[in-house]
XYZ file of C-alpha atoms in Angstrom:
170
model
C -24.259 16.947 -14.605
C -25.001 18.129 -18.089
C -22.475 19.783 -20.360
C -24.263 21.584 -23.136
C -22.371 22.476 -26.257
C -24.284 24.305 -28.863
C -22.834 23.660 -32.274
C -20.253 26.288 -32.990
C -21.018 28.493 -35.914
C -19.475 28.002 -39.319
C -18.114 31.154 -40.906
C -17.266 31.454 -44.582
C -14.011 33.203 -45.457
C -14.425 35.413 -48.512
C -11.435 36.420 -50.611
C -10.939 37.296 -54.268
C -8.289 34.608 -54.724
C -10.620 31.971 -53.290
C -13.386 33.162 -55.615
C -11.055 33.027 -58.633
C -10.123 29.431 -57.798
C -13.749 28.508 -56.991
C -12.714 27.520 -53.481
C -15.189 27.768 -50.626
C -13.376 28.062 -47.314
C -15.179 27.798 -43.978
C -13.964 28.061 -40.385
C -15.697 26.289 -37.506
C -15.684 28.857 -34.694
C -15.101 26.758 -31.576
C -13.380 29.821 -30.135
C -16.889 31.216 -29.586
C -18.268 28.235 -27.615
C -17.254 29.538 -24.204
C -15.556 32.678 -22.914
C -13.220 30.893 -20.466
C -12.961 27.341 -21.789
C -11.635 28.310 -25.175
C -11.387 26.580 -28.511
C -11.433 22.811 -28.434
C -10.836 22.721 -24.665
C -14.530 22.357 -23.806
C -14.759 19.450 -26.246
C -11.639 17.830 -24.771
C -12.941 18.241 -21.236
C -16.588 17.256 -21.829
C -16.304 13.474 -21.433
C -13.503 13.740 -18.879
C -15.748 15.852 -16.637
C -18.629 13.422 -17.087
C -16.342 10.465 -16.297
C -14.962 12.189 -13.209
C -18.492 12.889 -11.955
C -19.682 9.344 -12.760
C -16.691 7.899 -10.900
C -17.569 9.999 -7.839
C -14.547 12.286 -7.981
C -14.680 15.772 -6.510
C -11.192 16.867 -7.521
C -9.526 17.228 -10.912
C -5.739 17.193 -11.194
C -3.886 18.146 -14.334
C -0.485 19.293 -15.547
C 0.825 22.247 -17.501
C 3.239 25.086 -17.886
C 2.843 28.562 -16.466
C 1.109 29.828 -19.619
C -0.997 26.735 -20.314
C -4.405 27.259 -21.931
C -5.288 23.831 -20.563
C -4.598 24.897 -16.948
C -6.771 27.972 -17.560
C -9.607 25.876 -19.025
C -9.555 23.214 -16.286
C -9.658 25.904 -13.602
C -12.714 27.476 -15.250
C -14.423 24.120 -15.804
C -13.791 23.114 -12.206
C -15.511 26.217 -10.910
C -18.428 25.909 -13.350
C -19.049 22.185 -12.791
C -18.301 22.011 -9.070
C -14.885 20.341 -8.921
C -11.888 21.262 -6.830
C -8.897 21.656 -9.132
C -5.175 21.120 -8.765
C -2.725 22.319 -11.374
C 0.693 20.704 -11.268
C 2.840 23.433 -12.771
C 6.185 22.819 -14.450
C 8.959 24.944 -12.949
C 9.588 27.194 -10.012
C 6.839 29.035 -8.108
C 5.950 32.469 -9.383
C 5.718 35.176 -6.740
C 3.970 37.529 -9.143
C 1.534 35.305 -11.007
C 1.160 35.744 -14.743
C -2.383 36.224 -16.124
C -2.892 32.474 -16.723
C -1.927 31.376 -13.227
C -3.657 34.355 -11.641
C -6.890 33.382 -13.418
C -6.504 29.729 -12.388
C -6.011 30.701 -8.757
C -8.994 33.104 -8.922
C -11.136 30.127 -10.003
C -9.998 28.177 -6.950
C -7.265 26.066 -8.511
C -4.516 24.976 -6.137
C -1.180 25.485 -7.881
C 1.487 22.910 -7.077
C 4.915 23.505 -8.611
C 7.393 20.767 -9.428
C 10.873 20.992 -10.896
C 11.356 20.499 -14.613
C 13.249 17.277 -13.862
C 10.379 15.869 -11.784
C 7.838 17.112 -14.315
C 9.342 14.751 -16.901
C 8.345 11.898 -14.526
C 4.793 13.186 -13.945
C 3.022 10.031 -15.127
C 5.122 7.532 -13.162
C 3.410 5.525 -10.421
C 5.795 7.039 -7.890
C 4.800 10.601 -8.812
C 1.066 9.816 -8.994
C 1.227 8.093 -5.583
C 3.090 11.087 -4.143
C 0.396 13.432 -5.506
C -2.349 11.232 -4.030
C -0.606 11.264 -0.656
C -0.496 15.071 -0.820
C -3.972 15.764 -2.212
C -6.087 12.644 -1.739
C -8.052 10.995 -4.507
C -8.443 12.863 -7.784
C -9.425 12.397 -11.394
C -6.327 12.949 -13.508
C -6.548 14.741 -16.829
C -3.293 14.538 -18.803
C -1.319 17.602 -19.849
C -3.146 19.356 -22.665
C -6.246 17.306 -21.907
C -5.592 14.773 -24.642
C -6.780 11.224 -24.021
C -9.390 8.905 -25.605
C -12.247 10.765 -23.876
C -10.959 14.064 -25.254
C -10.817 12.603 -28.744
C -14.416 11.431 -28.379
C -15.479 15.006 -27.638
C -13.511 16.393 -30.562
C -15.017 13.942 -33.051
C -18.397 15.556 -32.422
C -17.199 18.521 -34.456
C -17.796 16.538 -37.647
C -21.421 15.767 -36.748
C -22.125 19.499 -36.499
C -21.070 20.292 -40.061
C -24.170 20.518 -42.198
C -22.556 21.637 -45.451
C -20.715 19.445 -47.947
C -16.929 19.437 -47.595
C -13.909 17.800 -49.205
C -11.197 18.497 -46.633
C -10.909 19.274 -42.940
C -7.810 20.670 -41.291
C -6.973 22.116 -37.918
């Protein structure tokens, strides 16, 4: 499996005040990397997807709220890269799905709802074992997708900047 990320473009922001202060302001446009795996999500998922594939997993499981960009991105990535996906959703089931959950389901994601109380215990061995009993083996991506593999993907942003800079912010 190959995950290709073209460097995102760098866009200069022009403004009279910036010109007066001799400030050059640029924005790295990761929002243009992918239509469905938006912003830094593709970077956060890149090495997680590779690790899941290398470990022989066929299913990704992750956590999020009903309006989670991460749930949306994992659902899209699962469809694109050939993984089944399970989204453990905080709160009660929605009978009329919002756009985020509707999209996730349209990409094949199984939505599993848990109470807000149980959601607070999502990383306990008891909860993980219960999820494995329900769904079988899976590769778990934490809520929001943030883990050491995600950070590795995000650090690649710096290598793509080919202009001198003094400060970086997000």
